[in-house]
């Protein structure tokens, strides 16, 4: 299976470009998240397209109440205004349930009753030294039935030894990419044991609903793309184009993140933050004194850097 078979709907029938920024509201924007926001905004503006905002707030416990307002203020201070009211994932449960129902009907999704302990025990019995957490590859224990255990999560049956799911895809910055999803990831979760919908399912359903033609986001998410393309193909949804941006790292070389204490973006210094984001994007932007003057220069620089030879009208 490939990410872009001949004749596949890529970029949604070339209509109008739609881009998006999808922050998780677990904290204010910081220098790293501004890079993704700016890059997706620039790409949308350079294509004369629309730029949408989505709050990935399905992960209830990690979402900080009210942080969305601050994120909107931070974006507005940086001149990055969405073209429509934001979408909240927490309000979209029925749509995810519908997608899961489609996969269940086709026997591609199955209930799983395993705890982390069950999975680790089975992996140990198989002699597989497994990383803890999200890195473990599920050894398929419940594929043939729950054997009396109560269902906890829903998983996607993701290929088999004989017929692995192999996804080829193209990243506008990183070039040709491929992943054997069966062996690299295994039967991934669609709905978690504690209730929330998994990011992989939600992002695919929402990108389709919002008509997203181009996903521009941080490189740390590149590894999820093959899973998302696989789900798009199973659900008959268009595959957007992808561009993963460089990550901003701290002095220890770690990705800046809310969890490792990255400083929130200073609302009083938006231009300085935008300049730093442009540097992280390797973009040379003719300087100016205000956000309103700087942004069109940045759009011009982005257009030169990323739209040469583009299949899109410039
Ligand atoms: N919510 C994700 C994050 O903040 C981004 C999701 C996406 O762009 O696909 O890391």
CSV table of N, CA, C and O in Angstrom, one decimal, residues 36-144:
chain,number,residue,atom,x,y,z
A,36,UNK,N,5.8,26.1,14.5
A,36,UNK,CA,4.8,25.4,13.7
A,36,UNK,C,3.7,26.3,13.3
A,36,UNK,O,3.2,26.2,12.2
A,37,UNK,N,3.3,27.2,14.3
A,37,UNK,CA,2.2,28.1,13.9
A,37,UNK,C,2.5,29.0,12.8
A,37,UNK,O,1.8,29.1,11.8
A,38,UNK,N,3.7,29.6,12.9
A,38,UNK,CA,4.2,30.5,11.8
A,38,UNK,C,4.3,29.8,10.5
A,38,UNK,O,3.9,30.3,9.5
A,39,UNK,N,5.0,28.6,10.5
A,39,UNK,CA,5.2,27.9,9.2
A,39,UNK,C,3.9,27.5,8.6
A,39,UNK,O,3.7,27.7,7.4
A,40,UNK,N,2.9,27.1,9.4
A,40,UNK,CA,1.6,26.7,8.7
A,40,UNK,C,0.9,27.9,8.2
A,40,UNK,O,0.3,27.9,7.2
A,41,UNK,N,1.0,29.0,9.0
A,41,UNK,CA,0.3,30.3,8.5
A,41,UNK,C,1.0,30.8,7.3
A,41,UNK,O,0.3,31.2,6.3
A,42,UNK,N,2.3,30.8,7.2
A,42,UNK,CA,3.1,31.3,6.0
A,42,UNK,C,2.7,30.5,4.8
A,42,UNK,O,2.5,31.0,3.7
A,43,UNK,N,2.7,29.2,5.0
A,43,UNK,CA,2.4,28.3,3.8
A,43,UNK,C,1.0,28.6,3.3
A,43,UNK,O,0.8,28.7,2.1
A,44,UNK,N,0.0,28.8,4.2
A,44,UNK,CA,-1.4,29.1,3.8
A,44,UNK,C,-1.4,30.4,3.1
A,44,UNK,O,-2.0,30.6,2.0
A,45,UNK,N,-0.8,31.4,3.7
A,45,UNK,CA,-0.8,32.8,3.1
A,45,UNK,C,-0.1,32.8,1.7
A,45,UNK,O,-0.5,33.4,0.8
A,46,UNK,N,1.1,32.1,1.6
A,46,UNK,CA,1.8,32.0,0.4
A,46,UNK,C,1.0,31.4,-0.7
A,46,UNK,O,1.2,31.6,-1.9
A,47,UNK,N,0.1,30.5,-0.3
A,47,UNK,CA,-0.8,29.8,-1.3
A,47,UNK,C,-2.1,30.5,-1.5
A,47,UNK,O,-3.0,30.0,-2.1
A,48,UNK,N,-2.2,31.7,-0.9
A,48,UNK,CA,-3.5,32.4,-0.8
A,48,UNK,C,-4.6,31.5,-0.3
A,48,UNK,O,-5.7,31.5,-0.9
A,49,UNK,N,-4.3,30.7,0.6
A,49,UNK,CA,-5.3,29.7,1.1
A,49,UNK,C,-5.8,30.2,2.5
A,49,UNK,O,-5.6,31.3,3.0
A,50,UNK,N,-6.6,29.3,3.1
A,50,UNK,CA,-7.2,29.5,4.4
A,50,UNK,C,-6.3,28.9,5.4
A,50,UNK,O,-5.7,27.9,5.2
A,51,UNK,N,-6.4,29.5,6.6
A,51,UNK,CA,-5.6,28.9,7.8
A,51,UNK,C,-6.6,28.7,8.9
A,51,UNK,O,-7.2,29.7,9.4
A,52,UNK,N,-6.7,27.5,9.4
A,52,UNK,CA,-7.6,27.2,10.4
A,52,UNK,C,-6.9,26.8,11.7
A,52,UNK,O,-5.7,26.4,11.7
A,53,UNK,N,-7.7,26.9,12.8
A,53,UNK,CA,-7.1,26.5,14.1
A,53,UNK,C,-8.0,25.4,14.7
A,53,UNK,O,-9.2,25.4,14.6
A,54,UNK,N,-7.3,24.5,15.3
A,54,UNK,CA,-8.0,23.4,16.0
A,54,UNK,C,-7.3,23.2,17.3
A,54,UNK,O,-6.1,23.1,17.4
A,55,UNK,N,-8.1,23.1,18.4
A,55,UNK,CA,-7.6,22.7,19.7
A,55,UNK,C,-7.7,21.2,19.9
A,55,UNK,O,-8.8,20.7,19.9
A,56,UNK,N,-6.5,20.6,20.0
A,56,UNK,CA,-6.4,19.2,20.2
A,56,UNK,C,-6.6,18.9,21.7
A,56,UNK,O,-5.6,18.6,22.5
A,57,UNK,N,-7.8,19.1,22.2
A,57,UNK,CA,-8.1,19.0,23.6
A,57,UNK,C,-8.8,17.7,24.0
A,57,UNK,O,-9.6,17.7,24.9
A,58,UNK,N,-8.5,16.6,23.3
A,58,UNK,CA,-9.2,15.3,23.6
A,58,UNK,C,-8.5,14.7,24.9
A,58,UNK,O,-9.2,13.9,25.5
A,59,UNK,N,-7.3,15.1,25.2
A,59,UNK,CA,-6.6,14.6,26.3
A,59,UNK,C,-7.0,15.3,27.5
A,59,UNK,O,-6.2,16.1,28.1
A,60,UNK,N,-8.2,15.1,28.0
A,60,UNK,CA,-8.7,15.9,29.1
A,60,UNK,C,-7.7,16.2,30.2
A,60,UNK,O,-7.5,17.4,30.5
A,61,UNK,N,-7.1,15.3,30.9
A,61,UNK,CA,-6.3,15.6,32.0
A,61,UNK,C,-5.1,16.5,31.7
A,61,UNK,O,-4.6,17.2,32.5
A,62,UNK,N,-4.6,16.5,30.4
A,62,UNK,CA,-3.5,17.3,30.1
A,62,UNK,C,-3.9,18.7,29.6
A,62,UNK,O,-3.0,19.6,29.5
A,63,UNK,N,-5.2,18.9,29.3
A,63,UNK,CA,-5.6,20.2,28.9
A,63,UNK,C,-5.8,21.1,30.1
A,63,UNK,O,-6.3,20.8,31.1
A,64,UNK,N,-5.3,22.3,29.9
A,64,UNK,CA,-5.3,23.3,31.0
A,64,UNK,C,-6.5,24.2,30.7
A,64,UNK,O,-6.6,24.9,29.7
A,65,UNK,N,-7.5,24.2,31.6
A,65,UNK,CA,-8.8,25.0,31.3
A,65,UNK,C,-8.4,26.5,31.0
A,65,UNK,O,-7.6,27.1,31.7
A,66,UNK,N,-9.0,27.0,30.0
A,66,UNK,CA,-8.9,28.5,29.7
A,66,UNK,C,-7.6,28.8,28.9
A,66,UNK,O,-7.4,29.9,28.5
A,67,UNK,N,-6.7,27.8,28.7
A,67,UNK,CA,-5.5,28.2,28.1
A,67,UNK,C,-5.7,28.5,26.6
A,67,UNK,O,-4.9,29.3,26.0
A,68,UNK,N,-6.8,28.1,26.0
A,68,UNK,CA,-7.1,28.4,24.6
A,68,UNK,C,-7.2,29.9,24.4
A,68,UNK,O,-6.8,30.4,23.4
A,69,UNK,N,-7.8,30.6,25.4
A,69,UNK,CA,-7.9,32.1,25.3
A,69,UNK,C,-6.5,32.7,25.2
A,69,UNK,O,-6.3,33.6,24.4
A,70,UNK,N,-5.6,32.2,26.0
A,70,UNK,CA,-4.2,32.8,26.0
A,70,UNK,C,-3.6,32.4,24.7
A,70,UNK,O,-2.9,33.3,24.1
A,71,UNK,N,-3.8,31.2,24.2
A,71,UNK,CA,-3.2,30.8,22.9
A,71,UNK,C,-3.7,31.8,21.8
A,71,UNK,O,-2.9,32.3,20.9
A,72,UNK,N,-5.0,32.0,21.8
A,72,UNK,CA,-5.6,32.9,20.8
A,72,UNK,C,-5.0,34.3,20.9
A,72,UNK,O,-4.7,35.0,19.9
A,73,UNK,N,-4.8,34.8,22.1
A,73,UNK,CA,-4.1,36.1,22.3
A,73,UNK,C,-2.7,36.1,21.8
A,73,UNK,O,-2.2,37.1,21.2
A,74,UNK,N,-2.0,35.0,22.1
A,74,UNK,CA,-0.6,35.0,21.6
A,74,UNK,C,-0.5,35.0,20.1
A,74,UNK,O,0.3,35.7,19.5
A,75,UNK,N,-1.4,34.2,19.5
A,75,UNK,CA,-1.4,34.2,18.0
A,75,UNK,C,-1.8,35.5,17.5
A,75,UNK,O,-1.2,36.0,16.5
A,76,UNK,N,-2.8,36.2,18.1
A,76,UNK,CA,-3.2,37.5,17.6
A,76,UNK,C,-2.1,38.5,17.7
A,76,UNK,O,-1.8,39.3,16.8
A,77,UNK,N,-1.3,38.4,18.9
A,77,UNK,CA,-0.2,39.4,19.1
A,77,UNK,C,0.9,39.2,18.0
A,77,UNK,O,1.5,40.1,17.5
A,78,UNK,N,1.0,37.9,17.5
A,78,UNK,CA,2.0,37.6,16.4
A,78,UNK,C,1.4,37.8,15.1
A,78,UNK,O,2.0,37.5,14.0
A,79,UNK,N,0.1,38.3,15.0
A,79,UNK,CA,-0.5,38.6,13.7
A,79,UNK,C,-1.0,37.4,13.0
A,79,UNK,O,-1.3,37.4,11.8
A,80,UNK,N,-1.1,36.3,13.7
A,80,UNK,CA,-1.6,35.0,13.1
A,80,UNK,C,-3.0,34.8,13.4
A,80,UNK,O,-3.3,34.2,14.4
A,81,UNK,N,-3.9,35.3,12.6
A,81,UNK,CA,-5.3,35.2,12.9
A,81,UNK,C,-6.0,34.1,12.0
A,81,UNK,O,-5.8,34.1,10.8
A,82,UNK,N,-6.7,33.2,12.7
A,82,UNK,CA,-7.3,32.1,11.9
A,82,UNK,C,-8.5,32.7,11.1
A,82,UNK,O,-9.1,33.7,11.4
A,83,UNK,N,-8.8,32.0,10.0
A,83,UNK,CA,-9.8,32.4,9.0
A,83,UNK,C,-11.2,32.0,9.4
A,83,UNK,O,-12.2,32.2,8.7
A,84,UNK,N,-11.3,31.2,10.5
A,84,UNK,CA,-12.7,30.7,10.9
A,84,UNK,C,-12.6,30.4,12.4
A,84,UNK,O,-11.4,30.3,13.0
A,85,UNK,N,-13.7,30.4,13.1
A,85,UNK,CA,-13.6,30.0,14.5
A,85,UNK,C,-13.0,28.7,14.7
A,85,UNK,O,-13.1,27.8,13.9
A,86,UNK,N,-12.2,28.5,15.8
A,86,UNK,CA,-11.5,27.3,16.1
A,86,UNK,C,-12.4,26.1,16.3
A,86,UNK,O,-13.6,26.2,16.6
A,87,UNK,N,-11.9,24.9,16.0
A,87,UNK,CA,-12.6,23.6,16.2
A,87,UNK,C,-12.0,23.0,17.5
A,87,UNK,O,-10.8,23.1,17.7
A,88,UNK,N,-12.9,22.5,18.3
A,88,UNK,CA,-12.4,21.9,19.6
A,88,UNK,C,-12.6,20.4,19.5
A,88,UNK,O,-13.8,19.9,19.3
A,89,UNK,N,-11.6,19.6,19.6
A,89,UNK,CA,-11.7,18.1,19.5
A,89,UNK,C,-12.6,17.5,20.5
A,89,UNK,O,-13.3,16.6,20.3
A,90,UNK,N,-12.7,18.2,21.7
A,90,UNK,CA,-13.5,17.6,22.8
A,90,UNK,C,-15.0,17.6,22.4
A,90,UNK,O,-15.8,16.9,23.0
A,91,UNK,N,-15.3,18.4,21.4
A,91,UNK,CA,-16.8,18.4,21.0
A,91,UNK,C,-17.1,17.5,19.8
A,91,UNK,O,-18.1,17.6,19.2
A,92,UNK,N,-16.1,16.7,19.4
A,92,UNK,CA,-16.3,16.0,18.2
A,92,UNK,C,-16.4,14.5,18.3
A,92,UNK,O,-16.2,13.7,17.4
A,93,UNK,N,-16.6,14.0,19.6
A,93,UNK,CA,-16.7,12.6,19.9
A,93,UNK,C,-17.6,11.8,18.9
A,93,UNK,O,-17.1,10.7,18.5
A,94,UNK,N,-18.8,12.3,18.6
A,94,UNK,CA,-19.6,11.5,17.7
A,94,UNK,C,-19.0,11.2,16.4
A,94,UNK,O,-19.2,10.1,15.8
A,95,UNK,N,-18.2,12.1,15.9
A,95,UNK,CA,-17.6,11.9,14.6
A,95,UNK,C,-16.5,10.9,14.7
A,95,UNK,O,-16.3,10.1,13.7
A,96,UNK,N,-15.8,10.9,15.8
A,96,UNK,CA,-14.7,9.8,15.9
A,96,UNK,C,-15.4,8.4,16.1
A,96,UNK,O,-14.9,7.4,15.6
A,97,UNK,N,-16.5,8.5,16.8
A,97,UNK,CA,-17.3,7.2,17.1
A,97,UNK,C,-17.8,6.6,15.7
A,97,UNK,O,-17.7,5.4,15.5
A,98,UNK,N,-18.2,7.5,14.8
A,98,UNK,CA,-18.6,7.1,13.5
A,98,UNK,C,-17.5,6.4,12.7
A,98,UNK,O,-17.7,5.4,12.1
A,99,UNK,N,-16.3,7.1,12.8
A,99,UNK,CA,-15.2,6.5,12.1
A,99,UNK,C,-14.8,5.1,12.7
A,99,UNK,O,-14.5,4.2,11.9
A,100,UNK,N,-14.9,5.1,14.0
A,100,UNK,CA,-14.6,3.8,14.6
A,100,UNK,C,-15.6,2.7,14.2
A,100,UNK,O,-15.2,1.6,13.9
A,101,UNK,N,-16.9,3.1,14.1
A,101,UNK,CA,-17.9,2.2,13.7
A,101,UNK,C,-17.6,1.7,12.3
A,101,UNK,O,-17.8,0.5,12.0
A,102,UNK,N,-17.2,2.5,11.4
A,102,UNK,CA,-16.8,2.1,10.0
A,102,UNK,C,-15.7,1.0,10.1
A,102,UNK,O,-15.8,0.0,9.4
A,103,UNK,N,-14.7,1.3,10.9
A,103,UNK,CA,-13.6,0.3,11.0
A,103,UNK,C,-14.0,-1.0,11.6
A,103,UNK,O,-13.6,-2.1,11.2
A,104,UNK,N,-14.9,-0.9,12.6
A,104,UNK,CA,-15.4,-2.1,13.3
A,104,UNK,C,-16.2,-2.9,12.3
A,104,UNK,O,-16.1,-4.1,12.2
A,105,UNK,N,-17.1,-2.2,11.5
A,105,UNK,CA,-17.9,-3.0,10.6
A,105,UNK,C,-17.1,-3.7,9.6
A,105,UNK,O,-17.4,-4.8,9.2
A,106,UNK,N,-15.9,-3.2,9.2
A,106,UNK,CA,-15.0,-3.8,8.3
A,106,UNK,C,-14.1,-4.8,9.0
A,106,UNK,O,-13.1,-5.3,8.4
A,107,UNK,N,-14.3,-5.0,10.3
A,107,UNK,CA,-13.5,-5.9,11.1
A,107,UNK,C,-12.0,-5.4,11.1
A,107,UNK,O,-11.1,-6.3,11.2
A,108,UNK,N,-11.8,-4.2,11.0
A,108,UNK,CA,-10.4,-3.6,11.1
A,108,UNK,C,-10.1,-3.1,12.5
A,108,UNK,O,-8.9,-2.8,12.8
A,109,UNK,N,-11.1,-3.0,13.3
A,109,UNK,CA,-10.9,-2.5,14.7
A,109,UNK,C,-11.4,-3.6,15.6
A,109,UNK,O,-12.4,-4.3,15.3
A,110,UNK,N,-10.6,-3.8,16.7
A,110,UNK,CA,-11.1,-4.9,17.6
A,110,UNK,C,-10.9,-4.4,19.1
A,110,UNK,O,-10.0,-3.5,19.3
A,111,UNK,N,-11.7,-4.9,20.0
A,111,UNK,CA,-11.6,-4.4,21.4
A,111,UNK,C,-10.4,-5.2,22.0
A,111,UNK,O,-10.1,-6.3,21.7
A,112,UNK,N,-9.7,-4.4,22.9
A,112,UNK,CA,-8.5,-5.0,23.6
A,112,UNK,C,-8.7,-4.9,25.1
A,112,UNK,O,-9.2,-3.9,25.6
A,113,UNK,N,-8.5,-6.0,25.8
A,113,UNK,CA,-8.7,-6.0,27.2
A,113,UNK,C,-7.4,-6.0,28.0
A,113,UNK,O,-7.4,-6.2,29.2
A,114,UNK,N,-6.3,-5.7,27.3
A,114,UNK,CA,-5.0,-5.8,28.0
A,114,UNK,C,-4.6,-4.6,28.8
A,114,UNK,O,-4.8,-3.4,28.4
A,115,UNK,N,-4.0,-4.8,29.9
A,115,UNK,CA,-3.4,-3.8,30.7
A,115,UNK,C,-1.9,-3.7,30.2
A,115,UNK,O,-1.4,-4.6,29.5
A,116,UNK,N,-1.2,-2.6,30.6
A,116,UNK,CA,0.2,-2.5,30.3
A,116,UNK,C,0.9,-3.7,30.8
A,116,UNK,O,1.8,-4.2,30.1
A,117,UNK,N,0.5,-4.2,32.0
A,117,UNK,CA,1.2,-5.3,32.6
A,117,UNK,C,1.0,-6.6,31.7
A,117,UNK,O,2.0,-7.3,31.5
A,118,UNK,N,-0.2,-6.8,31.2
A,118,UNK,CA,-0.4,-8.0,30.3
A,118,UNK,C,0.5,-7.9,29.1
A,118,UNK,O,1.1,-8.9,28.7
A,119,UNK,N,0.6,-6.7,28.6
A,119,UNK,CA,1.4,-6.5,27.3
A,119,UNK,C,2.9,-6.8,27.7
A,119,UNK,O,3.6,-7.5,27.0
A,120,UNK,N,3.4,-6.2,28.8
A,120,UNK,CA,4.8,-6.4,29.1
A,120,UNK,C,5.1,-7.9,29.4
A,120,UNK,O,6.1,-8.4,29.0
A,121,UNK,N,4.1,-8.5,30.1
A,121,UNK,CA,4.3,-10.0,30.4
A,121,UNK,C,4.4,-10.8,29.1
A,121,UNK,O,5.3,-11.7,29.0
A,122,UNK,N,3.5,-10.5,28.2
A,122,UNK,CA,3.6,-11.3,26.9
A,122,UNK,C,4.9,-11.0,26.2
A,122,UNK,O,5.5,-11.9,25.6
A,123,UNK,N,5.3,-9.7,26.1
A,123,UNK,CA,6.5,-9.4,25.4
A,123,UNK,C,7.7,-10.1,26.1
A,123,UNK,O,8.6,-10.6,25.4
A,124,UNK,N,7.7,-10.1,27.4
A,124,UNK,CA,8.8,-10.8,28.1
A,124,UNK,C,8.8,-12.3,27.8
A,124,UNK,O,9.8,-12.9,27.5
A,125,UNK,N,7.6,-12.9,27.8
A,125,UNK,CA,7.5,-14.3,27.4
A,125,UNK,C,8.0,-14.6,26.0
A,125,UNK,O,8.5,-15.6,25.7
A,126,UNK,N,7.8,-13.6,25.2
A,126,UNK,CA,8.3,-13.7,23.8
A,126,UNK,C,9.8,-13.4,23.7
A,126,UNK,O,10.4,-13.5,22.6
A,127,UNK,N,10.4,-13.0,24.8
A,127,UNK,CA,11.8,-12.6,24.8
A,127,UNK,C,12.0,-11.3,24.1
A,127,UNK,O,13.1,-11.0,23.6
A,128,UNK,N,11.0,-10.4,24.1
A,128,UNK,CA,11.2,-9.1,23.4
A,128,UNK,C,11.5,-8.1,24.5
A,128,UNK,O,10.6,-7.9,25.4
A,129,UNK,N,12.6,-7.4,24.4
A,129,UNK,CA,12.9,-6.3,25.4
A,129,UNK,C,12.2,-5.1,24.9
A,129,UNK,O,12.6,-4.6,23.8
A,130,UNK,N,11.1,-4.7,25.6
A,130,UNK,CA,10.3,-3.7,25.0
A,130,UNK,C,10.5,-2.4,25.8
A,130,UNK,O,10.6,-2.4,27.0
A,131,UNK,N,10.6,-1.3,25.0
A,131,UNK,CA,10.6,0.0,25.8
A,131,UNK,C,9.3,0.2,26.5
A,131,UNK,O,8.2,-0.3,26.0
A,132,UNK,N,9.3,0.9,27.6
A,132,UNK,CA,8.0,1.2,28.3
A,132,UNK,C,7.3,2.3,27.5
A,132,UNK,O,7.8,3.0,26.7
A,133,UNK,N,6.0,2.4,27.9
A,133,UNK,CA,5.2,3.5,27.3
A,133,UNK,C,4.8,3.3,25.9
A,133,UNK,O,4.7,2.2,25.4
A,134,UNK,N,4.7,4.5,25.2
A,134,UNK,CA,4.1,4.4,23.8
A,134,UNK,C,5.0,3.6,22.8
A,134,UNK,O,4.5,3.2,21.8
A,135,UNK,N,6.2,3.4,23.2
A,135,UNK,CA,7.1,2.7,22.3
A,135,UNK,C,6.9,1.2,22.2
A,135,UNK,O,7.4,0.5,21.2
A,136,UNK,N,6.1,0.6,23.1
A,136,UNK,CA,5.8,-0.9,23.0
A,136,UNK,C,5.0,-1.2,21.8
A,136,UNK,O,4.0,-0.5,21.5
A,137,UNK,N,5.4,-2.3,21.1
A,137,UNK,CA,4.6,-2.8,20.0
A,137,UNK,C,3.6,-3.9,20.5
A,137,UNK,O,4.1,-4.9,21.1
A,138,UNK,N,2.4,-3.6,20.4
A,138,UNK,CA,1.4,-4.6,20.9
A,138,UNK,C,1.5,-5.9,20.3
A,138,UNK,O,1.4,-6.0,19.0
A,139,UNK,N,1.6,-7.0,21.1
A,139,UNK,CA,1.9,-8.3,20.4
A,139,UNK,C,0.6,-9.0,20.0
A,139,UNK,O,0.6,-10.3,19.8
A,140,UNK,N,-0.5,-8.3,19.8
A,140,UNK,CA,-1.7,-8.9,19.1
A,140,UNK,C,-2.5,-9.8,20.0
A,140,UNK,O,-3.3,-10.6,19.5
A,141,UNK,N,-2.4,-9.7,21.3
A,141,UNK,CA,-3.0,-10.7,22.2
A,141,UNK,C,-4.5,-10.8,22.0
A,141,UNK,O,-5.1,-11.9,22.0
A,142,UNK,N,-5.2,-9.7,21.8
A,142,UNK,CA,-6.7,-9.7,21.8
A,142,UNK,C,-7.2,-9.8,20.3
A,142,UNK,O,-8.4,-9.6,20.1
A,143,UNK,N,-6.3,-9.9,19.4
A,143,UNK,CA,-6.8,-9.9,18.0
A,143,UNK,C,-7.8,-11.0,17.7
A,143,UNK,O,-8.8,-10.8,16.9
A,144,UNK,N,-7.7,-12.1,18.4
A,144,UNK,CA,-8.6,-13.2,18.1
A,144,UNK,C,-9.7,-13.3,19.1
A,144,UNK,O,-10.4,-14.3,19.2
